[in-house]
Coordinates of C-alpha atoms in Angstrom, one line a residue:
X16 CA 0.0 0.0 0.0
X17 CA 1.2 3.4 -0.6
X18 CA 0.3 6.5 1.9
X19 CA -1.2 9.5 1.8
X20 CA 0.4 12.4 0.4
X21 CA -0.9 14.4 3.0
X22 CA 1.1 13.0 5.5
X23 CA 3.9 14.5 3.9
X24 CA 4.5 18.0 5.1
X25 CA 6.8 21.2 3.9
X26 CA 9.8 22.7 5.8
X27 CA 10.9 26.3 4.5
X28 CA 14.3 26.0 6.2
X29 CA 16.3 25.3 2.9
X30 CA 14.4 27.7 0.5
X31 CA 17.2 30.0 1.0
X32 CA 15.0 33.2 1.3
X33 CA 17.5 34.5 4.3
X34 CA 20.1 35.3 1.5
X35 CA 22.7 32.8 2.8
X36 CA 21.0 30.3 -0.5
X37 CA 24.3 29.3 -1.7
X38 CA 25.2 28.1 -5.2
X39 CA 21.6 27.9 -6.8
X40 CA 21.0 28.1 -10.9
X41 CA 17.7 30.2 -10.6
X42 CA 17.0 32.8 -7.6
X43 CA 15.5 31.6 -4.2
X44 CA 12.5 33.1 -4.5
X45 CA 11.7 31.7 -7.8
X46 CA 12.4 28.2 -6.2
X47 CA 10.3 28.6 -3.7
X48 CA 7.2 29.7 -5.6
X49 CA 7.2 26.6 -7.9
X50 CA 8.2 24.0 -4.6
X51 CA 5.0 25.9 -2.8
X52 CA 3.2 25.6 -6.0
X53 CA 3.9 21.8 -6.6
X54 CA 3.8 21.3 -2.7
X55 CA -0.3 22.7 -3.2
X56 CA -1.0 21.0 -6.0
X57 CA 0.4 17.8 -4.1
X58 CA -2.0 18.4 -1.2
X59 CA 0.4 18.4 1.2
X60 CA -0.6 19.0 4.6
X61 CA 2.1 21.2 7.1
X62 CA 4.2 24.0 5.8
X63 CA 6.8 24.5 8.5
X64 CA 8.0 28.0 8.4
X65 CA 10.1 27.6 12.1
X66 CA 13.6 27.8 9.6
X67 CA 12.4 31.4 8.0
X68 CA 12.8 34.7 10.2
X69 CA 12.0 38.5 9.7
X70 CA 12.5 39.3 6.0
X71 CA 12.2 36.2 4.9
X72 CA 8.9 35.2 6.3
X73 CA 7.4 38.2 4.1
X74 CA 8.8 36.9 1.1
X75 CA 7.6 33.4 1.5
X76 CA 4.1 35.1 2.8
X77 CA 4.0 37.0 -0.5
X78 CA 4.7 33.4 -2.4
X79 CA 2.2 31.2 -0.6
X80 CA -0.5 30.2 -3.1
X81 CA -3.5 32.0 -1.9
X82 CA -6.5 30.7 -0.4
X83 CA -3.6 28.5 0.8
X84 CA -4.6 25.0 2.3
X85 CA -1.0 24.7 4.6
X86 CA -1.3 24.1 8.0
X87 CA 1.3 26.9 8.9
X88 CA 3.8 26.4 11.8
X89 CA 5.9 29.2 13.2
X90 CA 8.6 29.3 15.4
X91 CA 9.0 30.9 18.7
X92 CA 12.0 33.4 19.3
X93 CA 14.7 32.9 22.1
X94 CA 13.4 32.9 25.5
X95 CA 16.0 35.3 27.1
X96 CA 14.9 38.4 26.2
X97 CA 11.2 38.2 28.4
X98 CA 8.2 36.8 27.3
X99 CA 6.5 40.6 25.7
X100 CA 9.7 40.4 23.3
X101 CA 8.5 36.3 22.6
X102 CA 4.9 37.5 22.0
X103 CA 5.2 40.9 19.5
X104 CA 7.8 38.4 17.8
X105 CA 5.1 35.9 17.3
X106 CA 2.7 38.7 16.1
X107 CA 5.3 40.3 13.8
X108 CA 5.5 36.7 12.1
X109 CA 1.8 36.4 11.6
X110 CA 2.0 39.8 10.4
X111 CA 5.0 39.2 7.1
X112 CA 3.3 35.7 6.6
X113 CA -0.2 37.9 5.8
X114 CA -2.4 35.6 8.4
X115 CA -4.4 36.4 11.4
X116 CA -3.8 33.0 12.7
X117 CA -0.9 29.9 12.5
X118 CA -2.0 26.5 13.0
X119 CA 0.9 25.6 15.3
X120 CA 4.0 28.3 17.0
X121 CA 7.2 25.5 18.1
X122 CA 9.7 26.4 20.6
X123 CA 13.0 25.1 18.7
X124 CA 14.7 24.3 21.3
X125 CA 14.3 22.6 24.5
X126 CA 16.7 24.3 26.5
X127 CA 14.6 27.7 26.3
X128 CA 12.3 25.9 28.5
X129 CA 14.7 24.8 31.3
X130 CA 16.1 28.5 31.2
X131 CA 15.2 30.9 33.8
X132 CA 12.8 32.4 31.5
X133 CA 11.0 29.1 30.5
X134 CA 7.8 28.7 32.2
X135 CA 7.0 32.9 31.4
X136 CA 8.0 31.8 27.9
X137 CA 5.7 28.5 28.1
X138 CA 2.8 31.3 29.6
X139 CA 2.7 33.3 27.4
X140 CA 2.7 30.9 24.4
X141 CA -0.3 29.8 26.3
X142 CA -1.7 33.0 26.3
X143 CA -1.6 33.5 22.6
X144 CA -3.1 30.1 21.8
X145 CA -6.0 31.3 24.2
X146 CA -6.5 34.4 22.1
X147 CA -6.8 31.9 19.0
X148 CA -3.4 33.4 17.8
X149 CA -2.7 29.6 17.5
X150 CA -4.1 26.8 17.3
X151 CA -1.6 24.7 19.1
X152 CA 1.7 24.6 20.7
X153 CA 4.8 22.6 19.8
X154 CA 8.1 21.4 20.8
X155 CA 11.2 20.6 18.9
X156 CA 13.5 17.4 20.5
X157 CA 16.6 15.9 20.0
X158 CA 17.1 12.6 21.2
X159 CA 19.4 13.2 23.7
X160 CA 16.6 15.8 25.0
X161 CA 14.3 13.0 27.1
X162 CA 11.7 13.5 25.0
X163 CA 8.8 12.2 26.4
X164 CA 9.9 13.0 29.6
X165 CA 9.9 17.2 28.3
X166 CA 6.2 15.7 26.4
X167 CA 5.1 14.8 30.0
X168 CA 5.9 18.1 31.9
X169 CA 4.9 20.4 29.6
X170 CA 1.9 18.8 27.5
X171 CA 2.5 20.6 24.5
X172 CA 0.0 19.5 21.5
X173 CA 3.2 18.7 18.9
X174 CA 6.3 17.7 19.4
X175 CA 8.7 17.2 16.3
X176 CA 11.5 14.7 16.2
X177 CA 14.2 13.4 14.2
X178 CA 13.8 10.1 13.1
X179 CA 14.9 8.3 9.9
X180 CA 15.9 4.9 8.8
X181 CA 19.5 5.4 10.2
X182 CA 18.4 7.3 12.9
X183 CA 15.8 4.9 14.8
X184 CA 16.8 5.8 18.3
X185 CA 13.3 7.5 19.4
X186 CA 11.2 4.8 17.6
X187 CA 13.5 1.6 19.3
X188 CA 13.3 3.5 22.6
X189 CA 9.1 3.6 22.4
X190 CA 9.9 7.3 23.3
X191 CA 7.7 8.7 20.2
X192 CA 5.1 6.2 20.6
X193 CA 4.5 7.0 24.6
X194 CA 4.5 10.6 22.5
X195 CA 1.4 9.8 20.6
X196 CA -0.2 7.9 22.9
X197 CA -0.7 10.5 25.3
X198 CA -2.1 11.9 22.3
X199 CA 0.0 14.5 21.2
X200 CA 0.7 14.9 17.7
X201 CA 4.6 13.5 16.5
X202 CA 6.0 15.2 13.4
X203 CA 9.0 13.5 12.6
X204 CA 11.9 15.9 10.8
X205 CA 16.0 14.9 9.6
X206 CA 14.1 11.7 7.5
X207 CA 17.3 12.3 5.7
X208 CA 19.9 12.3 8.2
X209 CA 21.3 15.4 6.3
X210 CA 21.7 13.4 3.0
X211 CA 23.6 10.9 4.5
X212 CA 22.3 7.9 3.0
X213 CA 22.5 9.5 -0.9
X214 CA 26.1 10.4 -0.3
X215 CA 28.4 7.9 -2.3
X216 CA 31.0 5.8 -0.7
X217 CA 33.7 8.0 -1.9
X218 CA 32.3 11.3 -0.5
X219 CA 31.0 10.1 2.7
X220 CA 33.5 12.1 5.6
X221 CA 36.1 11.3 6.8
X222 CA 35.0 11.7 10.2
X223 CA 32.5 8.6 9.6
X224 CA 35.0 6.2 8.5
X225 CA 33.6 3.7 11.6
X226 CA 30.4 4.0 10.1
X227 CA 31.3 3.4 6.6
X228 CA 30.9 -0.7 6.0
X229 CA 27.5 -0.2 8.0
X230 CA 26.6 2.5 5.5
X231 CA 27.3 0.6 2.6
X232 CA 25.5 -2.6 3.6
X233 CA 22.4 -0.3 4.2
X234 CA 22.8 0.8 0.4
X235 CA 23.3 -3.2 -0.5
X236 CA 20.3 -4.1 1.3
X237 CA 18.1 -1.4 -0.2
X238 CA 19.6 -2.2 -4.1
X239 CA 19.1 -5.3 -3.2
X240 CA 15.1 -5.1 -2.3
X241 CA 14.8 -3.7 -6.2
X242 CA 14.0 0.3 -4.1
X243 CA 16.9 3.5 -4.2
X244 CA 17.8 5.8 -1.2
X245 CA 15.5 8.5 -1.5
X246 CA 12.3 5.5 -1.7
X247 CA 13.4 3.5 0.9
X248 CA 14.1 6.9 3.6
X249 CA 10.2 7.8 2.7
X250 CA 9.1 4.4 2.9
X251 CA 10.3 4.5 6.3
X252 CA 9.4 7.7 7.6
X253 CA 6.0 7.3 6.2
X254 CA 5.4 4.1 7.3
X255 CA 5.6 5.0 11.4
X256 CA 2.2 4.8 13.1
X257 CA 3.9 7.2 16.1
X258 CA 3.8 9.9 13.2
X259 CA 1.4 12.1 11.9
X260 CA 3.4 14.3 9.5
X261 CA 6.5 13.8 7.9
X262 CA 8.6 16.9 7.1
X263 CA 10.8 17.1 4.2
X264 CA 13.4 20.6 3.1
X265 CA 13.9 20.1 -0.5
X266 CA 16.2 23.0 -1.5
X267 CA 14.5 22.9 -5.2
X268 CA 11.4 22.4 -7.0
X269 CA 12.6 19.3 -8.9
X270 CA 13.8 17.6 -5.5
X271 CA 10.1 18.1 -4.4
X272 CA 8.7 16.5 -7.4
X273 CA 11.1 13.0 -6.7
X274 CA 10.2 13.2 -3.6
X275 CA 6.3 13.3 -4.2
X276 CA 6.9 11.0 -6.8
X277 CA 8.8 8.3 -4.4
X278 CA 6.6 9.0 -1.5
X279 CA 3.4 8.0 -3.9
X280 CA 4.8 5.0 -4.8
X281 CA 4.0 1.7 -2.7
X282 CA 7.1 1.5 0.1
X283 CA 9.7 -1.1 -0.5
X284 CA 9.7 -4.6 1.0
X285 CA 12.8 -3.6 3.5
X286 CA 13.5 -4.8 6.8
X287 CA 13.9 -1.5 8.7
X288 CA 15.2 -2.5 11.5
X289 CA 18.4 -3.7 10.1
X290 CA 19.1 -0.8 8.9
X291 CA 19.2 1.6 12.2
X292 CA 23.0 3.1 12.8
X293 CA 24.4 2.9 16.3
X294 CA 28.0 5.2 15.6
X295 CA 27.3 7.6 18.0
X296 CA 29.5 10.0 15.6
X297 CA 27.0 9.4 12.2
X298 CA 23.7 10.3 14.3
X299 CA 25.1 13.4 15.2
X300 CA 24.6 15.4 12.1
X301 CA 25.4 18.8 13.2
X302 CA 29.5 17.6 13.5
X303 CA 29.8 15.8 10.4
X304 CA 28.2 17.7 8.8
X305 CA 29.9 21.1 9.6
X306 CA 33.4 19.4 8.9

């Protein structure tokens, strides 16, 4: 069976709108009118503008298809300022995007809430979901962050999470499903583990050389089941009952359309949990990746 395409949601973080786009062969903004266009026409679900700040979020207001159909989710600003700085920031968004109303405002990072301005900032996101500013409130984990254990002080009504077919920490663990059955919503994000399944043998980091032959059996296994990289990580992703969106950051228009066109297709015949790294080093995208 294949899934819904619903399921699949939008993240603006690579449209490049910020100006820091790098080498691109048309300009940003024309990218991200035709991925928003082909995203609509797709019926995706979520369009996660938490990557996009000041003028940026007015651009990509001025390029979402209007009456637009996105569930919209903005992100929260750093706590340490006070929470009236947090809530004209969350106004000022609404305001560049052109709505009265978000479906969802995330707090990016967990340790804003353990700071000594967390619970005012928790408030007064509370406050502004009570004036119908939005419609829910949402947190965004790491797995070394105890997720469900943050899920289970603060309630929130999303949490997102990265989870991918490398990365299966949060779904061995039961962490996401204890997630969604206390009935919050999971949105799972870094399905790609930063590209690093699509990277070829000879370009993988250095830095990853113990997670090498690992990586290349994964590859074997997936050539192997008659499926390719970019299949297999959707088939995944979209596969988890523990999620209810799946959010993807293609950084072009054509990347969108494979990756409608590989999430519509039926998910390969893999076994999944064969494929889950345990290099401590590989799961940490943010080192590797930087190097």
């Amino acid at each position: 069976m294949s899934f819904p395409l619903t399921k699949l949601g939008l993240s603006a973080a690579q449209f490049g709108l910020g100006g820091n786009s790098g080498p691109r062969s048309r300009p940003p903004e024309v990218e991200a009118r035709d991925i928003l266009s082909i995203a609509a026409r797709g019926k995706l679900s979520v369009l996660d503008a938490s990557g996009v700040y000041g003028r940026a979020e007015q651009i990509l207001g001025d390029l979402i298809p209007r009456p637009s159909s996105f569930r919209l989710t903005l992100n929260s600003v750093r706590a340490d300022r006070g929470p009236d700085f947090v809530e004209q920031e969350a106004r000022n968004s609404l305001r560049r995007m052109a709505v009265e109303r978000a479906d969802a405002i995330v707090v990016p990072s967990v340790g804003e809430l353990f700071g000594p301005h967390g619970m005012a900032l928790w408030d007064r996101l509370q406050q502004l979901k009570a004036e119908g500013l939005f419609a829910r409130i949402g947190i965004s984990v790491h797995a070394s962050d105890d997720p469900f254990g943050v899920a289970k002080r603060f309630k929130p009504d999303l949490v997102q999470a990265p989870a991918s077919l490398l990365d299966q920490r949060l779904l061995a663990d039961g962490a996401l499903a204890r997630i969604a059955g206390a009935g919050i919503e999971v949105q799972l994000r870094s399905i790609f583990l930063n590209g690093l399944l699509f990277l070829p043998p000879d370009r993988v980091p250095a830095t990853l050389k113990g997670a090498a032959g690992r990586l290349s059996r994964v590859r074997r296994m997936i050539a192997e089941g008659r499926s390719d990289p970019l299949q297999a990580a959707l088939g995944f992703a979209l596969s988890r009952p523990e999620a209810t969106a799946v959010l993807v950051s293609p950084t072009t228009a054509a990347e969108l359309s494979a990756i409608i066109a590989a999430a519509a297709s039926p998910p390969p015949d893999l076994d999944w949990d064969d494929m889950a790294l345990d290099d401590p080093v590989a799961l940490d995208s943010g080192s590797w990746a930087a190097a």
